[in-house]
Amino acid sequence: MEPTKTHVSHDATHDAHHEASFLTKYIFSSDHKVIGIQYAMCGLLFLLFGFGLIMAMRWQIAKPGESIPIIGSLLQSLLGSEVAKGGVMSPALYNTFGAMHGTIMVFMGIVPLAFAGFGNYVVPLQIGAPDMAFPRLNMASFWVFFLGAVVMFASFFIPGGAAQAGWTSYSPLASVVPTDGQVYWLVGMVMLITSSLLGAVNFIATIIQLRAPGMTWMKLPFFVWAQFVTAFLLLLAFPPLEAAGVMQLMDKLAGTSFFLPTGLFVAGQPTDISGGGSPLLWQHLFWFLGHPEVYVLILPAIGIVTEVTANATRRPIWGYKVMVGALFVLGFLSFIVWAHHMYLTGMGTKVATFFQTTTMIISIPSVVLLTCLFMSLWRGSIRFTAASLFALSFLPMFGIGGLTGLPLGFNFTDIHLHDTYYVIAHFHYVIAPGTIFGLFAGIYYWYPKMTGRKMSEFWGRVHFWCSLVFMNLVFFPMFKQGMDGLSRRMSDGGATYAGQDGVLGLAPSTLATNLDIAYAAWGLALAQVPFIINFFWSIRHGEKVTSDNPWNSTTLEWQTPTPPPHGNFVGELHVNHGPYEYSHPDHPQTDYLPQNAPAHPAPDVTRQPHKV
Amino acid sequence: MEIPYTSKDRPDTGLYNGKVGIWLFLASEVMLFGALFSAYVLLRVGSDPGTWSLGLMNKWVGAFNTLILIASSVTIVLAWVSLKLKDFAKYRFWQWTTIVFAAMFLVVKWSYEWPAKFTHYDVTFKSNEAAERAFSGAARVAGITNFTDTLKSSWQNRFDPRKQDFDKVELKDKPLDGHIVGYIDEAGHEHSVGAVLNIPFWSHAFIWRTTTLAKKKVKSLILAPSHDIWHAPHAAAPGVVRVAEAHPSAHGASHPAHTVTIPREDIQRLSSFEPKHSTFFATYYTLTGLHALHVLGGIIVMLYHLLPCNHRLWLRDPDRFAGRIEATGLFWHFVDLVWIFLFPILYLL
């Protein structure tokens, strides 16, 4: 086997003669690694911002009508005293923050970070490609995304504020709320969708066309498979929402009635519309995207967790081929489960039965993936690092999120749980301690490749344990609140219904939990401080890596110089091994066999021993 | 750094990058238009009797547009074949032919079809009595004694090819359609509705109704019932009506013999055939508009491929340039195919 070389300097770069200016190198770059980092930084920033929105909302839920400390006066001066008088969050502002929290977290936080960020940086490296198949398209994709984000953020400051109709933007509500924020939302969404489409085309073409010699399909790291299926979901599920967005824009701007029914009254007044539209049509088109979107959020994280788990356990992934199969089944089924979000719309019991059946079937491939990952831990000598701790905790957290989804997938239990805090707890377990923990694992894991330094292990563990505890303290009580009947989207956290009799009444203990959750949410925010400091501090002051492959990993991204130069790989590359050949019995010298190691390593006594 | 397989096929997949990319892009386009076609089906199936305006389209104009798009699909293949035969001059010729066809399609759509609809109004009434007065007037200018049969056949032609809903819709909700050729203001003076700024007939579609009509100076409307839909022998021909709109004093369309005066208080709803008119027109404009934007995008890409920088690319790497034309051709066939679906569902069915 070839000894691992260290290329910390750039002198081996082919393009050294072609000195790019700062602007073309770091801002308008067509290098997949720079674009990946641009996406990831934007994604992280937007995640933090979206988290900030919900923290203000949690204050309003816990202490309705009280002035928000610290940022209350800031909100009043930024957004006007109409919506934040005396620093108190008005119901309209609560709706705005709620709608934008969902939109920002899903479309501008996790998709850019998980799919576009990690995907751009890691996928070409892992398949041994010099760049993406269409580098300039890649740059266009980022800048369209960026413009879409600018439009979204600009909408906070227009008269009336940003969109208020939830991240789902159900019509007719979305069409009649008295703000142009919805128009901004739609225009922003069309841009974000266009960006995703360009990205998806690029990813799929890259994975099909630019695999290095010898990189056959079944030698692809699982992360690449996950991104491949994710790209197909984006490619095929997003356009119907784009169509729906265009139609809702027509409703807003041209006065059409695609989603507005005949005889619609708004605030007691008949509307000047032709009618004849269908509110249900919006919901179908939205959830046709909305459900595959859930898998767009989760699959890249599962991919990262797989990479980190294999590396941490020093064992091949158990059932790699089964996992790839499960991924495709999952991707296909995700297109035919969407109406389980719509059981209460009156679409009919036969339709509901169909979607209930497919929803139960889709849990099978999810369980297959999770089971394979659990089995991979069996008898592994697990190395607990910050990255692997996040990856390992993903498994039970995603498990809780998945299992609590079953009662929502059944028509009859969903009637009780629909639109309660139970739903919030369910999908946040999937996406917050699920996906986001997976993404943290990826950041700690690939950080040395991007910067040449490791993040602090100690502060990484502090970040992990505090996040794990507070995540659960935030979301677990919501299951109970939801089962007690606390409805979501109430700006006073249900105070209106306190102590009332009948089905709408809420017990005082249910409402008191709101304050506990708020404390936990602020604790969770504090838990991110070590991460943020660690992230920036380590760029210059982190522990320097002494090898291009500090985790002794098998996959190709670790076979490049650190950080990889423009064009990535130095010299010829041929892939001879599967993605997870850890602790290979025929290769006792080291416990890992890089994918590009020679096919039949002859016993080599002169080889330098590796530190393990 | 060189990206592999930009012009040559990858041996194991048999494809170059651009071809994979364009097919993936087309897959997403199929989903985009698929969603819109699904919306069309759902809205049409769920529409109330007398709201889905079939039979309004000029199918011969649509057929003409279909033919030139199909022709342009042939010519872009010829452009690509010329490149494969290493004949750049011929490529230029066929590429320009394709662009001319595509431009003709857009000219027909944007300077004739859409504006014609924007000047074509229909009126529904506050009461059956008011409707009866207006329809009797329309029958009188058409030279028929009883409007019922004419109304029934034209209404069924437009809304109800299966002839089962006529009695389900009240007379006041049945539209009388035509062109507005004048109005009477509150002082009782008659005005004509003509071209604004000397721009012919579609100018008033955009300007007149947002100024005069919106400011509520109108007491009564003077309407020339449409010959296209109101199948009556003596109504003013559409050409005459349009000339009258542009030059009110020149022809006799605003003459009482050809027009009906409808008091404002009789009108329940006045709308031209604009997107807001009905879900049918909303669908029509959205689908044809999105399709037309694709045609426009195709024209821009084809013009780009005629720029000198692309001739240099041709000289440097002919395979790569031919690949780009092939990808453009695939996109163009898709745009053509979408129209082949749009034509029947909007013009014929």
Tab-separated table of C-alpha atoms in Angstrom, chain A residues 285-498:
chain	number	residue	atom	x	y	z
A	285	LEU	CA	-49.141	20.316	-4.956
A	286	PHE	CA	-47.469	21.576	-1.796
A	287	TRP	CA	-47.279	18.191	-0.103
A	288	PHE	CA	-46.222	16.483	-3.315
A	289	LEU	CA	-43.056	18.445	-2.691
A	290	GLY	CA	-43.459	18.614	1.078
A	291	HIS	CA	-43.146	14.937	1.775
A	292	PRO	CA	-40.149	14.130	-0.439
A	293	GLU	CA	-38.670	17.289	1.070
A	294	VAL	CA	-38.589	15.520	4.447
A	295	TYR	CA	-36.337	12.901	2.863
A	296	VAL	CA	-34.289	15.629	1.219
A	297	LEU	CA	-33.618	16.842	4.750
A	298	ILE	CA	-32.889	13.457	6.297
A	299	LEU	CA	-31.039	11.454	3.622
A	300	PRO	CA	-27.845	13.572	3.479
A	301	ALA	CA	-27.696	13.320	7.278
A	302	ILE	CA	-28.042	9.529	7.116
A	303	GLY	CA	-25.234	9.569	4.558
A	304	ILE	CA	-22.970	11.564	6.869
A	305	VAL	CA	-23.835	9.362	9.831
A	306	THR	CA	-22.929	6.283	7.778
A	307	GLU	CA	-19.528	7.701	6.856
A	308	VAL	CA	-18.752	8.738	10.411
A	309	THR	CA	-20.052	5.486	11.898
A	310	ALA	CA	-17.929	3.312	9.613
A	311	ASN	CA	-14.915	5.419	10.456
A	312	ALA	CA	-15.586	5.398	14.196
A	313	THR	CA	-16.297	1.675	14.495
A	314	ARG	CA	-13.419	0.652	12.196
A	315	ARG	CA	-15.714	-1.918	10.585
A	316	PRO	CA	-17.423	-2.151	7.201
A	317	ILE	CA	-20.990	-0.890	7.162
A	318	TRP	CA	-23.315	-3.799	7.808
A	319	GLY	CA	-25.597	-4.420	4.821
A	320	TYR	CA	-24.252	-1.740	2.470
A	321	LYS	CA	-26.134	-3.096	-0.538
A	322	VAL	CA	-29.339	-3.460	1.439
A	323	MET	CA	-28.979	0.147	2.541
A	324	VAL	CA	-28.555	1.306	-1.045
A	325	GLY	CA	-31.647	-0.665	-2.024
A	326	ALA	CA	-33.581	0.757	0.923
A	327	LEU	CA	-32.546	4.237	-0.156
A	328	PHE	CA	-34.102	3.777	-3.587
A	329	VAL	CA	-37.278	2.225	-2.196
A	330	LEU	CA	-37.504	5.150	0.210
A	331	GLY	CA	-36.985	7.641	-2.591
A	332	PHE	CA	-39.656	6.062	-4.749
A	333	LEU	CA	-42.207	5.657	-1.967
A	334	SER	CA	-41.705	9.219	-0.785
A	335	PHE	CA	-43.565	10.332	-3.920
A	336	ILE	CA	-46.742	8.456	-3.037
A	337	VAL	CA	-47.307	9.261	0.621
A	338	TRP	CA	-47.927	12.995	0.480
A	339	ALA	CA	-51.636	13.070	1.317
A	340	HIS	CA	-51.039	11.697	4.829
A	341	HIS	CA	-50.596	15.380	5.654
A	342	MET	CA	-54.160	15.956	4.488
A	343	TYR	CA	-56.314	13.417	6.335
A	344	LEU	CA	-58.448	16.185	7.811
A	345	THR	CA	-59.208	17.930	4.527
A	346	GLY	CA	-62.158	15.753	3.648
A	347	MET	CA	-60.507	14.293	0.582
A	348	GLY	CA	-62.314	10.992	1.163
A	349	THR	CA	-61.714	7.783	3.075
A	350	LYS	CA	-60.626	5.716	0.070
A	351	VAL	CA	-57.846	8.177	-0.721
A	352	ALA	CA	-56.891	8.309	2.953
A	353	THR	CA	-56.729	4.512	3.094
A	354	PHE	CA	-54.361	4.419	0.128
A	355	PHE	CA	-52.028	6.973	1.649
A	356	GLN	CA	-52.203	5.343	5.068
A	357	THR	CA	-51.064	2.084	3.467
A	358	THR	CA	-48.160	3.609	1.575
A	359	THR	CA	-47.144	5.519	4.712
A	360	MET	CA	-46.896	2.315	6.686
A	361	ILE	CA	-44.877	0.713	3.886
A	362	ILE	CA	-42.382	3.582	3.764
A	363	SER	CA	-41.456	2.986	7.392
A	364	ILE	CA	-39.886	-0.325	6.293
A	365	PRO	CA	-36.920	1.087	4.329
A	366	SER	CA	-36.379	3.697	7.070
A	367	VAL	CA	-36.161	0.922	9.632
A	368	VAL	CA	-33.830	-1.034	7.323
A	369	LEU	CA	-31.434	1.926	7.181
A	370	LEU	CA	-31.499	2.446	10.923
A	371	THR	CA	-31.129	-1.256	11.649
A	372	CYS	CA	-28.113	-1.553	9.369
A	373	LEU	CA	-26.477	1.348	11.156
A	374	PHE	CA	-27.177	-0.193	14.561
A	375	MET	CA	-25.837	-3.543	13.348
A	376	SER	CA	-22.677	-1.788	12.174
A	377	LEU	CA	-21.939	-0.875	15.787
A	378	TRP	CA	-22.016	-4.514	16.868
A	379	ARG	CA	-18.580	-5.555	18.102
A	380	GLY	CA	-16.979	-2.401	16.809
A	381	SER	CA	-14.238	-0.801	18.870
A	382	ILE	CA	-15.941	2.549	18.698
A	383	ARG	CA	-13.828	5.697	18.832
A	384	PHE	CA	-15.800	8.363	20.621
A	385	THR	CA	-15.046	11.718	19.064
A	386	ALA	CA	-17.287	14.758	18.858
A	387	ALA	CA	-18.185	13.687	15.318
A	388	SER	CA	-18.994	10.099	16.232
A	389	LEU	CA	-20.958	11.112	19.333
A	390	PHE	CA	-23.242	13.245	17.181
A	391	ALA	CA	-23.508	10.444	14.627
A	392	LEU	CA	-24.291	7.836	17.262
A	393	SER	CA	-26.912	9.950	18.986
A	394	PHE	CA	-28.549	10.472	15.612
A	395	LEU	CA	-29.679	6.842	15.715
A	396	PRO	CA	-31.933	6.904	18.807
A	397	MET	CA	-33.092	10.465	18.133
A	398	PHE	CA	-34.121	9.685	14.557
A	399	GLY	CA	-35.642	6.482	15.941
A	400	ILE	CA	-37.873	8.449	18.321
A	401	GLY	CA	-38.813	10.834	15.514
A	402	GLY	CA	-39.656	7.982	13.174
A	403	LEU	CA	-41.629	5.853	15.580
A	404	THR	CA	-43.730	8.760	16.832
A	405	GLY	CA	-44.662	9.362	13.215
A	406	LEU	CA	-46.615	6.124	13.036
A	407	PRO	CA	-49.627	7.439	14.999
A	408	LEU	CA	-49.704	10.397	12.615
A	409	GLY	CA	-49.623	8.068	9.630
A	410	PHE	CA	-52.766	6.301	10.794
A	411	ASN	CA	-55.909	8.090	9.765
A	412	PHE	CA	-57.786	7.410	13.004
A	413	THR	CA	-55.067	8.518	15.454
A	414	ASP	CA	-54.170	11.498	13.320
A	415	ILE	CA	-57.642	12.935	13.841
A	416	HIS	CA	-56.734	13.523	17.481
A	417	LEU	CA	-53.113	14.522	16.992
A	418	HIS	CA	-53.358	16.601	13.813
A	419	ASP	CA	-52.091	20.172	14.191
A	420	THR	CA	-51.087	19.703	17.809
A	421	TYR	CA	-47.690	20.063	19.438
A	422	TYR	CA	-47.324	16.311	19.006
A	423	VAL	CA	-46.718	16.929	15.289
A	424	ILE	CA	-44.129	19.583	16.125
A	425	ALA	CA	-42.328	17.229	18.477
A	426	HIS	CA	-42.412	14.417	15.896
A	427	PHE	CA	-40.876	16.271	12.997
A	428	HIS	CA	-38.415	18.188	15.123
A	429	TYR	CA	-37.118	14.896	16.513
A	430	VAL	CA	-36.514	13.829	12.922
A	431	ILE	CA	-34.965	17.102	11.834
A	432	ALA	CA	-33.397	18.790	14.883
A	433	PRO	CA	-31.674	16.071	16.910
A	434	GLY	CA	-31.876	13.938	13.785
A	435	THR	CA	-30.694	15.810	10.714
A	436	ILE	CA	-28.926	18.658	12.507
A	437	PHE	CA	-26.952	16.260	14.724
A	438	GLY	CA	-25.942	14.445	11.542
A	439	LEU	CA	-24.803	17.753	10.086
A	440	PHE	CA	-22.801	18.596	13.227
A	441	ALA	CA	-21.134	15.198	12.915
A	442	GLY	CA	-20.240	16.095	9.323
A	443	ILE	CA	-18.808	19.457	10.344
A	444	TYR	CA	-16.556	17.963	13.029
A	445	TYR	CA	-15.591	15.117	10.676
A	446	TRP	CA	-14.710	17.060	7.499
A	447	TYR	CA	-13.451	20.233	9.167
A	448	PRO	CA	-9.795	19.039	9.068
A	449	LYS	CA	-10.060	18.445	5.313
A	450	MET	CA	-11.393	21.940	4.728
A	451	THR	CA	-9.014	23.831	7.016
A	452	GLY	CA	-6.067	21.576	7.830
A	453	ARG	CA	-6.929	21.820	11.534
A	454	LYS	CA	-9.198	19.917	13.895
A	455	MET	CA	-11.877	21.547	15.978
A	456	SER	CA	-11.380	21.350	19.726
A	457	GLU	CA	-12.436	17.908	20.877
A	458	PHE	CA	-13.227	19.023	24.445
A	459	TRP	CA	-15.539	21.861	23.421
A	460	GLY	CA	-17.024	19.580	20.813
A	461	ARG	CA	-18.063	17.198	23.566
A	462	VAL	CA	-19.424	20.036	25.686
A	463	HIS	CA	-21.409	21.118	22.639
A	464	PHE	CA	-22.649	17.579	22.086
A	465	TRP	CA	-23.766	16.707	25.614
A	466	CYS	CA	-25.454	20.049	26.264
A	467	SER	CA	-27.202	19.940	22.878
A	468	LEU	CA	-28.381	16.376	23.446
A	469	VAL	CA	-29.830	17.150	26.875
A	470	PHE	CA	-31.522	20.398	25.901
A	471	MET	CA	-32.852	19.090	22.576
A	472	ASN	CA	-34.709	16.384	24.462
A	473	LEU	CA	-35.878	18.790	27.134
A	474	VAL	CA	-37.282	21.046	24.418
A	475	PHE	CA	-39.053	18.506	22.294
A	476	PHE	CA	-40.006	15.590	24.524
A	477	PRO	CA	-42.563	17.547	26.623
A	478	MET	CA	-44.273	18.588	23.390
A	479	PHE	CA	-45.463	15.009	22.853
A	480	LYS	CA	-47.345	15.262	26.134
A	481	GLN	CA	-48.645	18.755	25.359
A	482	GLY	CA	-49.900	17.583	21.991
A	483	MET	CA	-51.641	14.556	23.409
A	484	ASP	CA	-53.255	16.858	25.968
A	485	GLY	CA	-54.698	18.744	22.989
A	486	LEU	CA	-52.517	21.840	22.766
A	487	SER	CA	-52.906	23.132	19.237
A	488	ARG	CA	-49.972	24.559	17.326
A	489	ARG	CA	-49.955	28.053	15.735
A	490	MET	CA	-51.543	29.760	18.783
A	491	SER	CA	-49.712	32.973	19.518
A	492	ASP	CA	-50.517	32.837	23.239
A	493	GLY	CA	-49.439	29.224	23.626
A	494	GLY	CA	-53.018	28.157	24.411
A	495	ALA	CA	-53.642	30.592	27.297
A	496	THR	CA	-57.042	31.434	25.805
A	497	TYR	CA	-58.225	27.908	26.520
A	498	ALA	CA	-56.742	27.606	30.010
